[in-house]
Amino acid sequence: MERNFDMKSITVHTSRPDLISFSDWKVERVSRGVFAFSGIYTLNVTVNAGDSNQIEVLTYRSDNGVRDFRLLPFIVERQHVYDYMNGFYKFYVMNSIKSCSTMPVFKGRFKPPMEKRSYVLDKCQVNLDDFPQVPDGFYRAAILGYGDAVWAVNFTGQLSVMW
């Protein structure tokens, strides 16, 4: 069984581009039938332990990808950025972006602080090896940030399973 996730769209938003900004976020074709995402995430504030910066992740599924996206139980409850880094990011996200980005890669626990800088993601693809088995369909993941700025990154793609 082979699972493929074809990225369809990506949208970004920030309430405070002076603190957290997104530029050049897009889905691009890597090869025939293979799509990836790219973009730059600029953090103009240092994230420290115990501050107000939090993240939550919501996932949705649709049979047709047009409407009727329904919330799934695969969520990451609102938590401090460092808890997210040591949990969901480490176990599900890091493996997909470690070779295509300048986002943190670590063993053990993430070592604060998350410093002011730009993080580049270049033609990253979703690695499904670490994710649970789910049925074919269209999926949306909303990564929502709160604290110094309110921000969001929304990924939409189509999962297909080949037997």
PDB file of C-alpha atoms in Angstrom:
ATOM      1  CA  MET A   1       0.000   0.000   0.000  1.00  0.00           C
ATOM      2  CA  GLU A   2       1.313   3.410  -0.976  1.00  0.00           C
ATOM      3  CA  ARG A   3      -0.129   6.674   0.314  1.00  0.00           C
ATOM      4  CA  ASN A   4       0.375   9.962  -1.522  1.00  0.00           C
ATOM      5  CA  PHE A   5      -0.500  13.443  -0.329  1.00  0.00           C
ATOM      6  CA  ASP A   6      -0.790  15.973  -3.137  1.00  0.00           C
ATOM      7  CA  MET A   7      -0.623  19.513  -1.804  1.00  0.00           C
ATOM      8  CA  LYS A   8      -3.402  21.612  -3.378  1.00  0.00           C
ATOM      9  CA  SER A   9      -3.263  24.988  -1.629  1.00  0.00           C
ATOM     10  CA  ILE A  10      -1.725  26.923   1.199  1.00  0.00           C
ATOM     11  CA  THR A  11      -2.907  30.136   2.805  1.00  0.00           C
ATOM     12  CA  VAL A  12      -1.251  32.242   5.495  1.00  0.00           C
ATOM     13  CA  HIS A  13      -2.373  35.113   7.715  1.00  0.00           C
ATOM     14  CA  THR A  14      -0.859  37.218  10.471  1.00  0.00           C
ATOM     15  CA  SER A  15      -2.315  39.992  12.609  1.00  0.00           C
ATOM     16  CA  ARG A  16       1.115  41.504  13.231  1.00  0.00           C
ATOM     17  CA  PRO A  17       3.444  41.246  10.216  1.00  0.00           C
ATOM     18  CA  ASP A  18       5.954  43.370  12.134  1.00  0.00           C
ATOM     19  CA  LEU A  19       6.341  40.452  14.611  1.00  0.00           C
ATOM     20  CA  ILE A  20       5.567  37.333  12.568  1.00  0.00           C
ATOM     21  CA  SER A  21       5.405  37.395   8.792  1.00  0.00           C
ATOM     22  CA  PHE A  22       4.980  34.992   5.902  1.00  0.00           C
ATOM     23  CA  SER A  23       6.253  35.602   2.389  1.00  0.00           C
ATOM     24  CA  ASP A  24       6.242  33.733  -0.894  1.00  0.00           C
ATOM     25  CA  TRP A  25       4.119  30.830   0.387  1.00  0.00           C
ATOM     26  CA  LYS A  26       2.995  28.675  -2.520  1.00  0.00           C
ATOM     27  CA  VAL A  27       2.356  25.202  -3.802  1.00  0.00           C
ATOM     28  CA  GLU A  28       4.583  24.256  -6.701  1.00  0.00           C
ATOM     29  CA  ARG A  29       4.939  21.334  -9.025  1.00  0.00           C
ATOM     30  CA  VAL A  30       8.136  19.366  -8.405  1.00  0.00           C
ATOM     31  CA  SER A  31       7.566  16.743 -11.109  1.00  0.00           C
ATOM     32  CA  ARG A  32       4.659  15.162 -12.897  1.00  0.00           C
ATOM     33  CA  GLY A  33       1.932  14.650 -10.319  1.00  0.00           C
ATOM     34  CA  VAL A  34       4.196  15.664  -7.417  1.00  0.00           C
ATOM     35  CA  PHE A  35       3.586  18.918  -5.560  1.00  0.00           C
ATOM     36  CA  ALA A  36       5.378  20.606  -2.674  1.00  0.00           C
ATOM     37  CA  PHE A  37       5.118  23.799  -0.654  1.00  0.00           C
ATOM     38  CA  SER A  38       7.590  26.612  -0.169  1.00  0.00           C
ATOM     39  CA  GLY A  39       7.685  29.826   1.805  1.00  0.00           C
ATOM     40  CA  ILE A  40       9.506  32.022   4.282  1.00  0.00           C
ATOM     41  CA  TYR A  41       8.436  32.413   7.903  1.00  0.00           C
ATOM     42  CA  THR A  42      10.045  35.391   9.656  1.00  0.00           C
ATOM     43  CA  LEU A  43       9.998  35.602  13.432  1.00  0.00           C
ATOM     44  CA  ASN A  44      10.773  39.138  14.638  1.00  0.00           C
ATOM     45  CA  VAL A  45      10.338  38.263  18.309  1.00  0.00           C
ATOM     46  CA  THR A  46      12.185  35.757  20.474  1.00  0.00           C
ATOM     47  CA  VAL A  47       9.889  33.041  21.841  1.00  0.00           C
ATOM     48  CA  ASN A  48      10.796  32.337  25.462  1.00  0.00           C
ATOM     49  CA  ALA A  49       9.612  29.654  27.861  1.00  0.00           C
ATOM     50  CA  GLY A  50       6.540  30.774  29.772  1.00  0.00           C
ATOM     51  CA  ASP A  51       5.548  33.601  27.421  1.00  0.00           C
ATOM     52  CA  SER A  52       2.103  33.858  25.816  1.00  0.00           C
ATOM     53  CA  ASN A  53       3.015  32.270  22.452  1.00  0.00           C
ATOM     54  CA  GLN A  54       0.839  29.221  21.818  1.00  0.00           C
ATOM     55  CA  ILE A  55      -0.075  26.912  18.919  1.00  0.00           C
ATOM     56  CA  GLU A  56      -2.990  24.627  18.140  1.00  0.00           C
ATOM     57  CA  VAL A  57      -3.542  22.348  15.159  1.00  0.00           C
ATOM     58  CA  LEU A  58      -6.947  21.450  13.737  1.00  0.00           C
ATOM     59  CA  THR A  59      -7.501  18.907  10.960  1.00  0.00           C
ATOM     60  CA  TYR A  60     -10.481  18.554   8.649  1.00  0.00           C
ATOM     61  CA  ARG A  61     -11.597  16.080   5.972  1.00  0.00           C
ATOM     62  CA  SER A  62     -13.866  16.326   2.945  1.00  0.00           C
ATOM     63  CA  ASP A  63     -14.886  13.696   0.416  1.00  0.00           C
ATOM     64  CA  ASN A  64     -14.907  16.149  -2.484  1.00  0.00           C
ATOM     65  CA  GLY A  65     -12.525  18.949  -1.472  1.00  0.00           C
ATOM     66  CA  VAL A  66     -14.979  21.685  -2.323  1.00  0.00           C
ATOM     67  CA  ARG A  67     -17.027  22.043   0.835  1.00  0.00           C
ATOM     68  CA  ASP A  68     -18.179  20.101   3.855  1.00  0.00           C
ATOM     69  CA  PHE A  69     -14.776  19.930   5.513  1.00  0.00           C
ATOM     70  CA  ARG A  70     -15.497  18.301   8.865  1.00  0.00           C
ATOM     71  CA  LEU A  71     -13.357  18.620  11.966  1.00  0.00           C
ATOM     72  CA  LEU A  72     -11.463  15.428  12.809  1.00  0.00           C
ATOM     73  CA  PRO A  73     -10.417  14.241  16.275  1.00  0.00           C
ATOM     74  CA  PHE A  74      -6.742  14.565  15.211  1.00  0.00           C
ATOM     75  CA  ILE A  75      -6.045  17.870  16.915  1.00  0.00           C
ATOM     76  CA  VAL A  76      -3.287  19.427  18.964  1.00  0.00           C
ATOM     77  CA  GLU A  77      -4.870  21.375  21.782  1.00  0.00           C
ATOM     78  CA  ARG A  78      -3.704  24.930  22.319  1.00  0.00           C
ATOM     79  CA  GLN A  79      -0.326  24.766  24.067  1.00  0.00           C
ATOM     80  CA  HIS A  80       2.911  26.702  24.428  1.00  0.00           C
ATOM     81  CA  VAL A  81       5.147  26.717  21.352  1.00  0.00           C
ATOM     82  CA  TYR A  82       7.806  24.638  23.142  1.00  0.00           C
ATOM     83  CA  ASP A  83       5.288  21.934  24.080  1.00  0.00           C
ATOM     84  CA  TYR A  84       4.272  21.832  20.399  1.00  0.00           C
ATOM     85  CA  MET A  85       7.930  21.626  19.318  1.00  0.00           C
ATOM     86  CA  ASN A  86       8.584  18.692  21.690  1.00  0.00           C
ATOM     87  CA  GLY A  87       5.374  16.896  20.701  1.00  0.00           C
ATOM     88  CA  PHE A  88       3.549  17.230  17.397  1.00  0.00           C
ATOM     89  CA  TYR A  89       6.351  19.049  15.580  1.00  0.00           C
ATOM     90  CA  LYS A  90       9.020  16.535  16.625  1.00  0.00           C
ATOM     91  CA  PHE A  91       6.956  13.432  15.855  1.00  0.00           C
ATOM     92  CA  TYR A  92       4.987  14.509  12.752  1.00  0.00           C
ATOM     93  CA  VAL A  93       6.341  17.702  11.160  1.00  0.00           C
ATOM     94  CA  MET A  94      10.119  17.611  11.595  1.00  0.00           C
ATOM     95  CA  ASN A  95      10.590  14.462   9.511  1.00  0.00           C
ATOM     96  CA  SER A  96       8.825  16.101   6.538  1.00  0.00           C
ATOM     97  CA  ILE A  97      10.791  19.357   6.619  1.00  0.00           C
ATOM     98  CA  LYS A  98      14.224  18.446   7.991  1.00  0.00           C
ATOM     99  CA  SER A  99      15.879  18.207   4.559  1.00  0.00           C
ATOM    100  CA  CYS A 100      14.000  21.039   2.824  1.00  0.00           C
ATOM    101  CA  SER A 101      14.003  23.831   5.396  1.00  0.00           C
ATOM    102  CA  THR A 102      15.940  25.809   7.954  1.00  0.00           C
ATOM    103  CA  MET A 103      13.364  25.004  10.652  1.00  0.00           C
ATOM    104  CA  PRO A 104      14.784  23.511  13.859  1.00  0.00           C
ATOM    105  CA  VAL A 105      15.904  19.871  13.766  1.00  0.00           C
ATOM    106  CA  PHE A 106      16.833  18.310  17.103  1.00  0.00           C
ATOM    107  CA  LYS A 107      17.186  15.094  19.085  1.00  0.00           C
ATOM    108  CA  GLY A 108      15.910  14.885  22.611  1.00  0.00           C
ATOM    109  CA  ARG A 109      14.126  18.066  23.667  1.00  0.00           C
ATOM    110  CA  PHE A 110      13.996  21.367  21.826  1.00  0.00           C
ATOM    111  CA  LYS A 111      16.391  23.822  23.426  1.00  0.00           C
ATOM    112  CA  PRO A 112      14.958  27.354  23.814  1.00  0.00           C
ATOM    113  CA  PRO A 113      14.891  30.070  22.795  1.00  0.00           C
ATOM    114  CA  MET A 114      13.322  30.126  19.350  1.00  0.00           C
ATOM    115  CA  GLU A 115      15.243  33.101  18.051  1.00  0.00           C
ATOM    116  CA  LYS A 116      14.387  36.001  15.805  1.00  0.00           C
ATOM    117  CA  ARG A 117      15.199  34.986  12.234  1.00  0.00           C
ATOM    118  CA  SER A 118      13.753  33.888   8.923  1.00  0.00           C
ATOM    119  CA  TYR A 119      13.028  30.214   8.373  1.00  0.00           C
ATOM    120  CA  VAL A 120      12.964  29.028   4.761  1.00  0.00           C
ATOM    121  CA  LEU A 121      10.988  26.035   3.493  1.00  0.00           C
ATOM    122  CA  ASP A 122      11.894  25.015  -0.057  1.00  0.00           C
ATOM    123  CA  LYS A 123       9.808  22.435  -1.936  1.00  0.00           C
ATOM    124  CA  CYS A 124       8.779  20.489   1.158  1.00  0.00           C
ATOM    125  CA  GLN A 125       6.531  17.455   0.811  1.00  0.00           C
ATOM    126  CA  VAL A 126       4.429  15.798   3.488  1.00  0.00           C
ATOM    127  CA  ASN A 127       6.001  12.522   4.628  1.00  0.00           C
ATOM    128  CA  LEU A 128       3.090  10.250   5.557  1.00  0.00           C
ATOM    129  CA  ASP A 129       5.198   7.556   7.250  1.00  0.00           C
ATOM    130  CA  ASP A 130       4.610   9.027  10.707  1.00  0.00           C
ATOM    131  CA  PHE A 131       0.913   9.838  10.315  1.00  0.00           C
ATOM    132  CA  PRO A 132      -2.020   7.553  11.162  1.00  0.00           C
ATOM    133  CA  GLN A 133      -3.826   5.568   8.473  1.00  0.00           C
ATOM    134  CA  VAL A 134      -6.849   7.519   7.269  1.00  0.00           C
ATOM    135  CA  PRO A 135      -9.193   7.092   4.267  1.00  0.00           C
ATOM    136  CA  ASP A 136      -8.764   8.759   0.875  1.00  0.00           C
ATOM    137  CA  GLY A 137     -10.086  12.273   0.603  1.00  0.00           C
ATOM    138  CA  PHE A 138      -9.206  15.903   0.922  1.00  0.00           C
ATOM    139  CA  TYR A 139      -7.600  17.092   4.132  1.00  0.00           C
ATOM    140  CA  ARG A 140      -6.987  20.507   5.610  1.00  0.00           C
ATOM    141  CA  ALA A 141      -4.601  21.224   8.457  1.00  0.00           C
ATOM    142  CA  ALA A 142      -4.882  24.568  10.212  1.00  0.00           C
ATOM    143  CA  ILE A 143      -1.871  25.561  12.307  1.00  0.00           C
ATOM    144  CA  LEU A 144      -3.003  28.458  14.480  1.00  0.00           C
ATOM    145  CA  GLY A 145      -0.751  30.682  16.553  1.00  0.00           C
ATOM    146  CA  TYR A 146      -1.635  32.975  19.454  1.00  0.00           C
ATOM    147  CA  GLY A 147       0.315  35.369  21.651  1.00  0.00           C
ATOM    148  CA  ASP A 148       2.434  38.276  20.444  1.00  0.00           C
ATOM    149  CA  ALA A 149       0.579  37.881  17.124  1.00  0.00           C
ATOM    150  CA  VAL A 150      -2.363  35.827  15.929  1.00  0.00           C
ATOM    151  CA  TRP A 151      -1.399  33.869  12.830  1.00  0.00           C
ATOM    152  CA  ALA A 152      -2.480  30.897  10.735  1.00  0.00           C
ATOM    153  CA  VAL A 153      -1.084  28.536   8.114  1.00  0.00           C
ATOM    154  CA  ASN A 154      -3.672  26.381   6.309  1.00  0.00           C
ATOM    155  CA  PHE A 155      -2.608  23.430   4.159  1.00  0.00           C
ATOM    156  CA  THR A 156      -5.091  21.634   1.904  1.00  0.00           C
ATOM    157  CA  GLY A 157      -4.272  18.487  -0.010  1.00  0.00           C
ATOM    158  CA  GLN A 158      -5.605  15.244  -1.381  1.00  0.00           C
ATOM    159  CA  LEU A 159      -4.702  11.891   0.115  1.00  0.00           C
ATOM    160  CA  SER A 160      -4.838   8.899  -2.192  1.00  0.00           C
ATOM    161  CA  VAL A 161      -4.083   5.327  -1.260  1.00  0.00           C
ATOM    162  CA  MET A 162      -2.754   2.921  -3.884  1.00  0.00           C
ATOM    163  CA  TRP A 163      -3.009  -0.832  -3.266  1.00  0.00           C
TER     164      TRP A 163
END
